[in-house]
Amino acid sequence: MSDPTPTGDELVRLLATLSNPQRLRVIAALVKGRNYVSQLARELGISRALLQVHLKKLEAAGLVSSQLELSPDGKAMKFYEVRAFSVHLTPEHIEGVVETLSAEKGTSS
């Protein structure tokens, strides 16, 4: 999240991403330092497939980043780390970004 003032759509995406308890656990685990998918899945007690779904959403929201590296034995390992972000939300902020929402007025998604 490089822009400290997200648009309405970015704010909705960010809050939706953070609303999942598993994704909060992933972020908390990555605060300790970067980690690769298999090890992170073991630490969190979830499957690699499920973890990758969560990591993809976190990366799309700009909350984590990834880097593909080769291990000494030639295996591809994807490492993830938390990107610096801060969320400060006030009623006035919501008022300011609501005009940037792409959803039509009066509809829910």
PDB file of N, CA and C in Angstrom:
ATOM      1  N   MET A   1       0.847  -1.174   0.000  1.00  0.00           N
ATOM      2  CA  MET A   1       0.000   0.000   0.000  1.00  0.00           C
ATOM      3  C   MET A   1       0.892   1.236   0.000  1.00  0.00           C
ATOM      4  N   SER A   2       1.299   1.674  -1.158  1.00  0.00           N
ATOM      5  CA  SER A   2       2.181   2.821  -1.237  1.00  0.00           C
ATOM      6  C   SER A   2       1.416   4.127  -1.063  1.00  0.00           C
ATOM      7  N   ASP A   3       0.169   4.181  -1.461  1.00  0.00           N
ATOM      8  CA  ASP A   3      -0.629   5.393  -1.334  1.00  0.00           C
ATOM      9  C   ASP A   3      -1.316   5.388   0.027  1.00  0.00           C
ATOM     10  N   PRO A   4      -1.009   6.371   0.896  1.00  0.00           N
ATOM     11  CA  PRO A   4      -1.619   6.384   2.221  1.00  0.00           C
ATOM     12  C   PRO A   4      -3.107   6.724   2.200  1.00  0.00           C
ATOM     13  N   THR A   5      -3.613   7.249   1.092  1.00  0.00           N
ATOM     14  CA  THR A   5      -5.024   7.595   0.996  1.00  0.00           C
ATOM     15  C   THR A   5      -5.655   6.788  -0.129  1.00  0.00           C
ATOM     16  N   PRO A   6      -6.148   5.579   0.185  1.00  0.00           N
ATOM     17  CA  PRO A   6      -6.734   4.756  -0.877  1.00  0.00           C
ATOM     18  C   PRO A   6      -8.047   5.328  -1.382  1.00  0.00           C
ATOM     19  N   THR A   7      -8.362   5.009  -2.620  1.00  0.00           N
ATOM     20  CA  THR A   7      -9.666   5.378  -3.170  1.00  0.00           C
ATOM     21  C   THR A   7     -10.736   4.514  -2.498  1.00  0.00           C
ATOM     22  N   GLY A   8     -11.977   4.806  -2.790  1.00  0.00           N
ATOM     23  CA  GLY A   8     -13.065   4.018  -2.224  1.00  0.00           C
ATOM     24  C   GLY A   8     -12.960   2.548  -2.590  1.00  0.00           C
ATOM     25  N   ASP A   9     -12.670   2.260  -3.859  1.00  0.00           N
ATOM     26  CA  ASP A   9     -12.547   0.871  -4.307  1.00  0.00           C
ATOM     27  C   ASP A   9     -11.358   0.177  -3.653  1.00  0.00           C
ATOM     28  N   GLU A  10     -10.239   0.886  -3.524  1.00  0.00           N
ATOM     29  CA  GLU A  10      -9.067   0.311  -2.857  1.00  0.00           C
ATOM     30  C   GLU A  10      -9.352   0.039  -1.389  1.00  0.00           C
ATOM     31  N   LEU A  11     -10.083   0.929  -0.755  1.00  0.00           N
ATOM     32  CA  LEU A  11     -10.441   0.740   0.650  1.00  0.00           C
ATOM     33  C   LEU A  11     -11.341  -0.473   0.830  1.00  0.00           C
ATOM     34  N   VAL A  12     -12.316  -0.630  -0.035  1.00  0.00           N
ATOM     35  CA  VAL A  12     -13.205  -1.798   0.030  1.00  0.00           C
ATOM     36  C   VAL A  12     -12.400  -3.078  -0.147  1.00  0.00           C
ATOM     37  N   ARG A  13     -11.493  -3.093  -1.113  1.00  0.00           N
ATOM     38  CA  ARG A  13     -10.666  -4.284  -1.362  1.00  0.00           C
ATOM     39  C   ARG A  13      -9.771  -4.575  -0.159  1.00  0.00           C
ATOM     40  N   LEU A  14      -9.165  -3.545   0.408  1.00  0.00           N
ATOM     41  CA  LEU A  14      -8.292  -3.709   1.569  1.00  0.00           C
ATOM     42  C   LEU A  14      -9.059  -4.271   2.767  1.00  0.00           C
ATOM     43  N   LEU A  15     -10.203  -3.679   3.055  1.00  0.00           N
ATOM     44  CA  LEU A  15     -10.988  -4.145   4.208  1.00  0.00           C
ATOM     45  C   LEU A  15     -11.533  -5.551   3.986  1.00  0.00           C
ATOM     46  N   ALA A  16     -11.937  -5.857   2.766  1.00  0.00           N
ATOM     47  CA  ALA A  16     -12.417  -7.212   2.459  1.00  0.00           C
ATOM     48  C   ALA A  16     -11.286  -8.226   2.632  1.00  0.00           C
ATOM     49  N   THR A  17     -10.099  -7.848   2.202  1.00  0.00           N
ATOM     50  CA  THR A  17      -8.947  -8.745   2.333  1.00  0.00           C
ATOM     51  C   THR A  17      -8.622  -8.983   3.799  1.00  0.00           C
ATOM     52  N   LEU A  18      -8.648  -7.942   4.589  1.00  0.00           N
ATOM     53  CA  LEU A  18      -8.300  -8.059   6.009  1.00  0.00           C
ATOM     54  C   LEU A  18      -9.426  -8.652   6.861  1.00  0.00           C
ATOM     55  N   SER A  19     -10.608  -8.817   6.289  1.00  0.00           N
ATOM     56  CA  SER A  19     -11.738  -9.324   7.076  1.00  0.00           C
ATOM     57  C   SER A  19     -11.686 -10.835   7.305  1.00  0.00           C
ATOM     58  N   ASN A  20     -10.731 -11.511   6.693  1.00  0.00           N
ATOM     59  CA  ASN A  20     -10.619 -12.960   6.828  1.00  0.00           C
ATOM     60  C   ASN A  20      -9.621 -13.318   7.937  1.00  0.00           C
ATOM     61  N   PRO A  21     -10.042 -14.091   8.943  1.00  0.00           N
ATOM     62  CA  PRO A  21      -9.138 -14.444  10.050  1.00  0.00           C
ATOM     63  C   PRO A  21      -7.877 -15.180   9.614  1.00  0.00           C
ATOM     64  N   GLN A  22      -7.972 -16.040   8.598  1.00  0.00           N
ATOM     65  CA  GLN A  22      -6.792 -16.762   8.123  1.00  0.00           C
ATOM     66  C   GLN A  22      -5.771 -15.799   7.529  1.00  0.00           C
ATOM     67  N   ARG A  23      -6.244 -14.792   6.813  1.00  0.00           N
ATOM     68  CA  ARG A  23      -5.318 -13.831   6.227  1.00  0.00           C
ATOM     69  C   ARG A  23      -4.652 -12.987   7.311  1.00  0.00           C
ATOM     70  N   LEU A  24      -5.378 -12.683   8.380  1.00  0.00           N
ATOM     71  CA  LEU A  24      -4.754 -11.980   9.503  1.00  0.00           C
ATOM     72  C   LEU A  24      -3.668 -12.848  10.131  1.00  0.00           C
ATOM     73  N   ARG A  25      -3.918 -14.153  10.226  1.00  0.00           N
ATOM     74  CA  ARG A  25      -2.905 -15.071  10.766  1.00  0.00           C
ATOM     75  C   ARG A  25      -1.665 -15.130   9.855  1.00  0.00           C
ATOM     76  N   VAL A  26      -1.887 -15.094   8.562  1.00  0.00           N
ATOM     77  CA  VAL A  26      -0.768 -15.107   7.618  1.00  0.00           C
ATOM     78  C   VAL A  26       0.089 -13.859   7.816  1.00  0.00           C
ATOM     79  N   ILE A  27      -0.545 -12.696   7.892  1.00  0.00           N
ATOM     80  CA  ILE A  27       0.200 -11.457   8.107  1.00  0.00           C
ATOM     81  C   ILE A  27       0.963 -11.519   9.417  1.00  0.00           C
ATOM     82  N   ALA A  28       0.307 -11.985  10.479  1.00  0.00           N
ATOM     83  CA  ALA A  28       0.968 -12.083  11.787  1.00  0.00           C
ATOM     84  C   ALA A  28       2.185 -12.995  11.722  1.00  0.00           C
ATOM     85  N   ALA A  29       2.078 -14.091  11.005  1.00  0.00           N
ATOM     86  CA  ALA A  29       3.205 -15.021  10.883  1.00  0.00           C
ATOM     87  C   ALA A  29       4.342 -14.392  10.087  1.00  0.00           C
ATOM     88  N   LEU A  30       4.013 -13.598   9.079  1.00  0.00           N
ATOM     89  CA  LEU A  30       5.042 -12.985   8.251  1.00  0.00           C
ATOM     90  C   LEU A  30       5.702 -11.774   8.909  1.00  0.00           C
ATOM     91  N   VAL A  31       5.100 -11.243   9.946  1.00  0.00           N
ATOM     92  CA  VAL A  31       5.720 -10.141  10.684  1.00  0.00           C
ATOM     93  C   VAL A  31       7.046 -10.603  11.281  1.00  0.00           C
ATOM     94  N   LYS A  32       7.130 -11.877  11.619  1.00  0.00           N
ATOM     95  CA  LYS A  32       8.358 -12.446  12.207  1.00  0.00           C
ATOM     96  C   LYS A  32       9.485 -12.503  11.183  1.00  0.00           C
ATOM     97  N   GLY A  33       9.168 -12.390   9.914  1.00  0.00           N
ATOM     98  CA  GLY A  33      10.168 -12.430   8.850  1.00  0.00           C
ATOM     99  C   GLY A  33       9.639 -13.172   7.645  1.00  0.00           C
ATOM    100  N   ARG A  34      10.319 -12.994   6.536  1.00  0.00           N
ATOM    101  CA  ARG A  34       9.875 -13.644   5.300  1.00  0.00           C
ATOM    102  C   ARG A  34       9.943 -15.153   5.455  1.00  0.00           C
ATOM    103  N   ASN A  35       9.096 -15.822   4.693  1.00  0.00           N
ATOM    104  CA  ASN A  35       8.998 -17.271   4.811  1.00  0.00           C
ATOM    105  C   ASN A  35       8.548 -17.836   3.466  1.00  0.00           C
ATOM    106  N   TYR A  36       8.829 -19.109   3.243  1.00  0.00           N
ATOM    107  CA  TYR A  36       8.388 -19.740   2.000  1.00  0.00           C
ATOM    108  C   TYR A  36       7.096 -20.521   2.253  1.00  0.00           C
ATOM    109  N   VAL A  37       6.371 -20.768   1.198  1.00  0.00           N
ATOM    110  CA  VAL A  37       5.001 -21.293   1.275  1.00  0.00           C
ATOM    111  C   VAL A  37       4.903 -22.573   2.094  1.00  0.00           C
ATOM    112  N   SER A  38       5.744 -23.564   1.814  1.00  0.00           N
ATOM    113  CA  SER A  38       5.621 -24.846   2.513  1.00  0.00           C
ATOM    114  C   SER A  38       5.825 -24.692   4.017  1.00  0.00           C
ATOM    115  N   GLN A  39       6.842 -23.948   4.403  1.00  0.00           N
ATOM    116  CA  GLN A  39       7.105 -23.747   5.832  1.00  0.00           C
ATOM    117  C   GLN A  39       5.980 -22.953   6.490  1.00  0.00           C
ATOM    118  N   LEU A  40       5.519 -21.924   5.826  1.00  0.00           N
ATOM    119  CA  LEU A  40       4.434 -21.103   6.366  1.00  0.00           C
ATOM    120  C   LEU A  40       3.157 -21.929   6.532  1.00  0.00           C
ATOM    121  N   ALA A  41       2.859 -22.792   5.574  1.00  0.00           N
ATOM    122  CA  ALA A  41       1.677 -23.662   5.670  1.00  0.00           C
ATOM    123  C   ALA A  41       1.790 -24.580   6.885  1.00  0.00           C
ATOM    124  N   ARG A  42       2.981 -25.136   7.110  1.00  0.00           N
ATOM    125  CA  ARG A  42       3.184 -25.998   8.289  1.00  0.00           C
ATOM    126  C   ARG A  42       2.986 -25.212   9.579  1.00  0.00           C
ATOM    127  N   GLU A  43       3.553 -24.028   9.632  1.00  0.00           N
ATOM    128  CA  GLU A  43       3.433 -23.208  10.840  1.00  0.00           C
ATOM    129  C   GLU A  43       1.990 -22.820  11.134  1.00  0.00           C
ATOM    130  N   LEU A  44       1.222 -22.572  10.089  1.00  0.00           N
ATOM    131  CA  LEU A  44      -0.175 -22.155  10.268  1.00  0.00           C
ATOM    132  C   LEU A  44      -1.139 -23.337  10.360  1.00  0.00           C
ATOM    133  N   GLY A  45      -0.672 -24.518  10.002  1.00  0.00           N
ATOM    134  CA  GLY A  45      -1.526 -25.699  10.060  1.00  0.00           C
ATOM    135  C   GLY A  45      -2.612 -25.717   9.001  1.00  0.00           C
ATOM    136  N   ILE A  46      -2.297 -25.167   7.821  1.00  0.00           N
ATOM    137  CA  ILE A  46      -3.262 -25.198   6.717  1.00  0.00           C
ATOM    138  C   ILE A  46      -2.562 -25.758   5.477  1.00  0.00           C
ATOM    139  N   SER A  47      -3.343 -26.158   4.500  1.00  0.00           N
ATOM    140  CA  SER A  47      -2.760 -26.719   3.278  1.00  0.00           C
ATOM    141  C   SER A  47      -2.058 -25.630   2.466  1.00  0.00           C
ATOM    142  N   ARG A  48      -1.090 -26.050   1.671  1.00  0.00           N
ATOM    143  CA  ARG A  48      -0.397 -25.094   0.804  1.00  0.00           C
ATOM    144  C   ARG A  48      -1.362 -24.466  -0.194  1.00  0.00           C
ATOM    145  N   ALA A  49      -2.300 -25.264  -0.692  1.00  0.00           N
ATOM    146  CA  ALA A  49      -3.261 -24.738  -1.673  1.00  0.00           C
ATOM    147  C   ALA A  49      -4.105 -23.618  -1.067  1.00  0.00           C
ATOM    148  N   LEU A  50      -4.613 -23.838   0.144  1.00  0.00           N
ATOM    149  CA  LEU A  50      -5.418 -22.807   0.806  1.00  0.00           C
ATOM    150  C   LEU A  50      -4.556 -21.590   1.131  1.00  0.00           C
ATOM    151  N   LEU A  51      -3.351 -21.828   1.605  1.00  0.00           N
ATOM    152  CA  LEU A  51      -2.447 -20.722   1.912  1.00  0.00           C
ATOM    153  C   LEU A  51      -2.180 -19.892   0.658  1.00  0.00           C
ATOM    154  N   GLN A  52      -1.957 -20.541  -0.465  1.00  0.00           N
ATOM    155  CA  GLN A  52      -1.676 -19.804  -1.692  1.00  0.00           C
ATOM    156  C   GLN A  52      -2.851 -18.945  -2.136  1.00  0.00           C
ATOM    157  N   VAL A  53      -4.066 -19.400  -1.873  1.00  0.00           N
ATOM    158  CA  VAL A  53      -5.249 -18.581  -2.174  1.00  0.00           C
ATOM    159  C   VAL A  53      -5.206 -17.305  -1.335  1.00  0.00           C
ATOM    160  N   HIS A  54      -4.923 -17.461  -0.042  1.00  0.00           N
ATOM    161  CA  HIS A  54      -4.862 -16.289   0.836  1.00  0.00           C
ATOM    162  C   HIS A  54      -3.701 -15.368   0.466  1.00  0.00           C
ATOM    163  N   LEU A  55      -2.552 -15.946   0.163  1.00  0.00           N
ATOM    164  CA  LEU A  55      -1.393 -15.135  -0.203  1.00  0.00           C
ATOM    165  C   LEU A  55      -1.645 -14.353  -1.496  1.00  0.00           C
ATOM    166  N   LYS A  56      -2.331 -14.968  -2.434  1.00  0.00           N
ATOM    167  CA  LYS A  56      -2.647 -14.289  -3.693  1.00  0.00           C
ATOM    168  C   LYS A  56      -3.517 -13.056  -3.428  1.00  0.00           C
ATOM    169  N   LYS A  57      -4.503 -13.194  -2.547  1.00  0.00           N
ATOM    170  CA  LYS A  57      -5.378 -12.064  -2.222  1.00  0.00           C
ATOM    171  C   LYS A  57      -4.621 -10.978  -1.460  1.00  0.00           C
ATOM    172  N   LEU A  58      -3.757 -11.394  -0.542  1.00  0.00           N
ATOM    173  CA  LEU A  58      -2.959 -10.425   0.211  1.00  0.00           C
ATOM    174  C   LEU A  58      -2.000  -9.678  -0.720  1.00  0.00           C
ATOM    175  N   GLU A  59      -1.430 -10.393  -1.670  1.00  0.00           N
ATOM    176  CA  GLU A  59      -0.507  -9.761  -2.608  1.00  0.00           C
ATOM    177  C   GLU A  59      -1.258  -8.805  -3.539  1.00  0.00           C
ATOM    178  N   ALA A  60      -2.434  -9.189  -3.993  1.00  0.00           N
ATOM    179  CA  ALA A  60      -3.229  -8.327  -4.871  1.00  0.00           C
ATOM    180  C   ALA A  60      -3.622  -7.027  -4.169  1.00  0.00           C
ATOM    181  N   ALA A  61      -3.812  -7.104  -2.859  1.00  0.00           N
ATOM    182  CA  ALA A  61      -4.166  -5.911  -2.079  1.00  0.00           C
ATOM    183  C   ALA A  61      -2.930  -5.091  -1.690  1.00  0.00           C
ATOM    184  N   GLY A  62      -1.748  -5.582  -2.044  1.00  0.00           N
ATOM    185  CA  GLY A  62      -0.524  -4.849  -1.746  1.00  0.00           C
ATOM    186  C   GLY A  62      -0.020  -5.008  -0.330  1.00  0.00           C
ATOM    187  N   LEU A  63      -0.511  -6.027   0.378  1.00  0.00           N
ATOM    188  CA  LEU A  63      -0.140  -6.216   1.784  1.00  0.00           C
ATOM    189  C   LEU A  63       1.082  -7.105   1.964  1.00  0.00           C
ATOM    190  N   VAL A  64       1.337  -7.973   1.003  1.00  0.00           N
ATOM    191  CA  VAL A  64       2.531  -8.822   1.035  1.00  0.00           C
ATOM    192  C   VAL A  64       3.172  -8.795  -0.353  1.00  0.00           C
ATOM    193  N   SER A  65       4.438  -9.165  -0.398  1.00  0.00           N
ATOM    194  CA  SER A  65       5.123  -9.294  -1.679  1.00  0.00           C
ATOM    195  C   SER A  65       5.798 -10.654  -1.724  1.00  0.00           C
ATOM    196  N   SER A  66       6.124 -11.092  -2.922  1.00  0.00           N
ATOM    197  CA  SER A  66       6.736 -12.414  -3.078  1.00  0.00           C
ATOM    198  C   SER A  66       7.982 -12.330  -3.939  1.00  0.00           C
ATOM    199  N   GLN A  67       8.819 -13.348  -3.763  1.00  0.00           N
ATOM    200  CA  GLN A  67      10.036 -13.458  -4.569  1.00  0.00           C
ATOM    201  C   GLN A  67      10.335 -14.933  -4.756  1.00  0.00           C
ATOM    202  N   LEU A  68      10.559 -15.332  -5.993  1.00  0.00           N
ATOM    203  CA  LEU A  68      10.889 -16.712  -6.318  1.00  0.00           C
ATOM    204  C   LEU A  68      12.407 -16.872  -6.256  1.00  0.00           C
ATOM    205  N   GLU A  69      12.853 -17.899  -5.519  1.00  0.00           N
ATOM    206  CA  GLU A  69      14.284 -18.162  -5.373  1.00  0.00           C
ATOM    207  C   GLU A  69      14.542 -19.645  -5.572  1.00  0.00           C
ATOM    208  N   LEU A  70      15.768 -19.975  -5.922  1.00  0.00           N
ATOM    209  CA  LEU A  70      16.162 -21.372  -6.062  1.00  0.00           C
ATOM    210  C   LEU A  70      16.902 -21.815  -4.810  1.00  0.00           C
ATOM    211  N   SER A  71      16.527 -22.992  -4.302  1.00  0.00           N
ATOM    212  CA  SER A  71      17.228 -23.561  -3.156  1.00  0.00           C
ATOM    213  C   SER A  71      18.558 -24.139  -3.646  1.00  0.00           C
ATOM    214  N   PRO A  72      19.471 -24.473  -2.721  1.00  0.00           N
ATOM    215  CA  PRO A  72      20.754 -25.057  -3.133  1.00  0.00           C
ATOM    216  C   PRO A  72      20.602 -26.325  -3.988  1.00  0.00           C
ATOM    217  N   ASP A  73      19.510 -27.082  -3.779  1.00  0.00           N
ATOM    218  CA  ASP A  73      19.316 -28.301  -4.566  1.00  0.00           C
ATOM    219  C   ASP A  73      18.512 -28.062  -5.851  1.00  0.00           C
ATOM    220  N   GLY A  74      18.264 -26.778  -6.192  1.00  0.00           N
ATOM    221  CA  GLY A  74      17.616 -26.443  -7.452  1.00  0.00           C
ATOM    222  C   GLY A  74      16.105 -26.342  -7.414  1.00  0.00           C
ATOM    223  N   LYS A  75      15.479 -26.491  -6.250  1.00  0.00           N
ATOM    224  CA  LYS A  75      14.025 -26.370  -6.144  1.00  0.00           C
ATOM    225  C   LYS A  75      13.626 -24.897  -6.125  1.00  0.00           C
ATOM    226  N   ALA A  76      12.524 -24.598  -6.797  1.00  0.00           N
ATOM    227  CA  ALA A  76      11.979 -23.241  -6.767  1.00  0.00           C
ATOM    228  C   ALA A  76      11.214 -23.052  -5.460  1.00  0.00           C
ATOM    229  N   MET A  77      11.532 -21.990  -4.763  1.00  0.00           N
ATOM    230  CA  MET A  77      10.869 -21.673  -3.489  1.00  0.00           C
ATOM    231  C   MET A  77      10.339 -20.245  -3.574  1.00  0.00           C
ATOM    232  N   LYS A  78       9.050 -20.086  -3.271  1.00  0.00           N
ATOM    233  CA  LYS A  78       8.461 -18.758  -3.304  1.00  0.00           C
ATOM    234  C   LYS A  78       8.402 -18.222  -1.880  1.00  0.00           C
ATOM    235  N   PHE A  79       9.106 -17.132  -1.656  1.00  0.00           N
ATOM    236  CA  PHE A  79       9.141 -16.486  -0.349  1.00  0.00           C
ATOM    237  C   PHE A  79       8.181 -15.304  -0.327  1.00  0.00           C
ATOM    238  N   TYR A  80       7.536 -15.106   0.809  1.00  0.00           N
ATOM    239  CA  TYR A  80       6.627 -13.975   1.000  1.00  0.00           C
ATOM    240  C   TYR A  80       7.090 -13.163   2.195  1.00  0.00           C
ATOM    241  N   GLU A  81       6.801 -11.867   2.123  1.00  0.00           N
ATOM    242  CA  GLU A  81       7.064 -10.997   3.257  1.00  0.00           C
ATOM    243  C   GLU A  81       5.997  -9.916   3.305  1.00  0.00           C
ATOM    244  N   VAL A  82       5.804  -9.373   4.503  1.00  0.00           N
ATOM    245  CA  VAL A  82       4.819  -8.314   4.693  1.00  0.00           C
ATOM    246  C   VAL A  82       5.384  -7.017   4.142  1.00  0.00           C
ATOM    247  N   ARG A  83       4.546  -6.273   3.454  1.00  0.00           N
ATOM    248  CA  ARG A  83       4.905  -4.920   3.019  1.00  0.00           C
ATOM    249  C   ARG A  83       4.414  -3.960   4.086  1.00  0.00           C
ATOM    250  N   ALA A  84       5.139  -2.900   4.299  1.00  0.00           N
ATOM    251  CA  ALA A  84       4.731  -1.908   5.298  1.00  0.00           C
ATOM    252  C   ALA A  84       3.392  -1.307   4.883  1.00  0.00           C
ATOM    253  N   PHE A  85       2.463  -1.277   5.819  1.00  0.00           N
ATOM    254  CA  PHE A  85       1.176  -0.634   5.559  1.00  0.00           C
ATOM    255  C   PHE A  85       0.600  -0.131   6.871  1.00  0.00           C
ATOM    256  N   SER A  86      -0.293   0.812   6.745  1.00  0.00           N
ATOM    257  CA  SER A  86      -0.969   1.374   7.905  1.00  0.00           C
ATOM    258  C   SER A  86      -2.393   1.684   7.496  1.00  0.00           C
ATOM    259  N   VAL A  87      -3.321   1.389   8.366  1.00  0.00           N
ATOM    260  CA  VAL A  87      -4.727   1.677   8.083  1.00  0.00           C
ATOM    261  C   VAL A  87      -5.258   2.566   9.200  1.00  0.00           C
ATOM    262  N   HIS A  88      -5.588   3.784   8.844  1.00  0.00           N
ATOM    263  CA  HIS A  88      -6.201   4.723   9.789  1.00  0.00           C
ATOM    264  C   HIS A  88      -7.513   5.148   9.154  1.00  0.00           C
ATOM    265  N   LEU A  89      -8.607   4.774   9.768  1.00  0.00           N
ATOM    266  CA  LEU A  89      -9.910   4.988   9.157  1.00  0.00           C
ATOM    267  C   LEU A  89     -10.779   5.841  10.065  1.00  0.00           C
ATOM    268  N   THR A  90     -11.318   6.902   9.523  1.00  0.00           N
ATOM    269  CA  THR A  90     -12.221   7.785  10.270  1.00  0.00           C
ATOM    270  C   THR A  90     -13.492   7.986   9.453  1.00  0.00           C
ATOM    271  N   PRO A  91     -14.562   8.422  10.093  1.00  0.00           N
ATOM    272  CA  PRO A  91     -15.776   8.721   9.330  1.00  0.00           C
ATOM    273  C   PRO A  91     -15.529   9.767   8.238  1.00  0.00           C
ATOM    274  N   GLU A  92     -14.663  10.729   8.529  1.00  0.00           N
ATOM    275  CA  GLU A  92     -14.359  11.768   7.544  1.00  0.00           C
ATOM    276  C   GLU A  92     -13.613  11.188   6.342  1.00  0.00           C
ATOM    277  N   HIS A  93     -12.758  10.216   6.597  1.00  0.00           N
ATOM    278  CA  HIS A  93     -12.044   9.558   5.496  1.00  0.00           C
ATOM    279  C   HIS A  93     -13.040   8.831   4.599  1.00  0.00           C
ATOM    280  N   ILE A  94     -13.963   8.120   5.208  1.00  0.00           N
ATOM    281  CA  ILE A  94     -14.989   7.417   4.425  1.00  0.00           C
ATOM    282  C   ILE A  94     -15.800   8.416   3.601  1.00  0.00           C
ATOM    283  N   GLU A  95     -16.155   9.529   4.207  1.00  0.00           N
ATOM    284  CA  GLU A  95     -16.913  10.558   3.490  1.00  0.00           C
ATOM    285  C   GLU A  95     -16.121  11.055   2.277  1.00  0.00           C
ATOM    286  N   GLY A  96     -14.822  11.197   2.452  1.00  0.00           N
ATOM    287  CA  GLY A  96     -13.989  11.697   1.367  1.00  0.00           C
ATOM    288  C   GLY A  96     -13.796  10.720   0.225  1.00  0.00           C
ATOM    289  N   VAL A  97     -13.797   9.421   0.503  1.00  0.00           N
ATOM    290  CA  VAL A  97     -13.529   8.443  -0.560  1.00  0.00           C
ATOM    291  C   VAL A  97     -14.790   7.842  -1.175  1.00  0.00           C
ATOM    292  N   VAL A  98     -15.930   8.064  -0.570  1.00  0.00           N
ATOM    293  CA  VAL A  98     -17.149   7.426  -1.073  1.00  0.00           C
ATOM    294  C   VAL A  98     -17.453   7.849  -2.522  1.00  0.00           C
ATOM    295  N   GLU A  99     -17.056   9.039  -2.891  1.00  0.00           N
ATOM    296  CA  GLU A  99     -17.298   9.499  -4.259  1.00  0.00           C
ATOM    297  C   GLU A  99     -16.436   8.760  -5.282  1.00  0.00           C
ATOM    298  N   THR A 100     -15.394   8.074  -4.832  1.00  0.00           N
ATOM    299  CA  THR A 100     -14.516   7.349  -5.763  1.00  0.00           C
ATOM    300  C   THR A 100     -14.931   5.896  -5.941  1.00  0.00           C
ATOM    301  N   LEU A 101     -16.003   5.474  -5.291  1.00  0.00           N
ATOM    302  CA  LEU A 101     -16.475   4.097  -5.441  1.00  0.00           C
ATOM    303  C   LEU A 101     -17.026   3.879  -6.844  1.00  0.00           C
ATOM    304  N   SER A 102     -16.698   2.751  -7.439  1.00  0.00           N
ATOM    305  CA  SER A 102     -17.187   2.491  -8.796  1.00  0.00           C
ATOM    306  C   SER A 102     -18.569   1.841  -8.795  1.00  0.00           C
ATOM    307  N   ALA A 103     -18.974   1.236  -7.681  1.00  0.00           N
ATOM    308  CA  ALA A 103     -20.305   0.612  -7.610  1.00  0.00           C
ATOM    309  C   ALA A 103     -21.376   1.701  -7.688  1.00  0.00           C
ATOM    310  N   GLU A 104     -22.477   1.355  -8.342  1.00  0.00           N
ATOM    311  CA  GLU A 104     -23.556   2.322  -8.466  1.00  0.00           C
ATOM    312  C   GLU A 104     -24.197   2.606  -7.129  1.00  0.00           C
ATOM    313  N   LYS A 105     -24.712   3.814  -6.988  1.00  0.00           N
ATOM    314  CA  LYS A 105     -25.395   4.198  -5.746  1.00  0.00           C
ATOM    315  C   LYS A 105     -26.626   3.321  -5.560  1.00  0.00           C
ATOM    316  N   GLY A 106     -26.836   2.913  -4.309  1.00  0.00           N
ATOM    317  CA  GLY A 106     -28.032   2.135  -3.983  1.00  0.00           C
ATOM    318  C   GLY A 106     -27.917   0.647  -4.271  1.00  0.00           C
ATOM    319  N   THR A 107     -26.769   0.184  -4.747  1.00  0.00           N
ATOM    320  CA  THR A 107     -26.617  -1.244  -4.990  1.00  0.00           C
ATOM    321  C   THR A 107     -25.618  -1.808  -3.996  1.00  0.00           C
ATOM    322  N   SER A 108     -25.728  -3.075  -3.710  1.00  0.00           N
ATOM    323  CA  SER A 108     -24.763  -3.739  -2.822  1.00  0.00           C
ATOM    324  C   SER A 108     -24.113  -4.859  -3.582  1.00  0.00           C
ATOM    325  N   SER A 109     -22.877  -5.175  -3.165  1.00  0.00           N
ATOM    326  CA  SER A 109     -22.163  -6.249  -3.854  1.00  0.00           C
ATOM    327  C   SER A 109     -21.961  -7.451  -3.007  1.00  0.00           C
TER     328      SER A 109
END
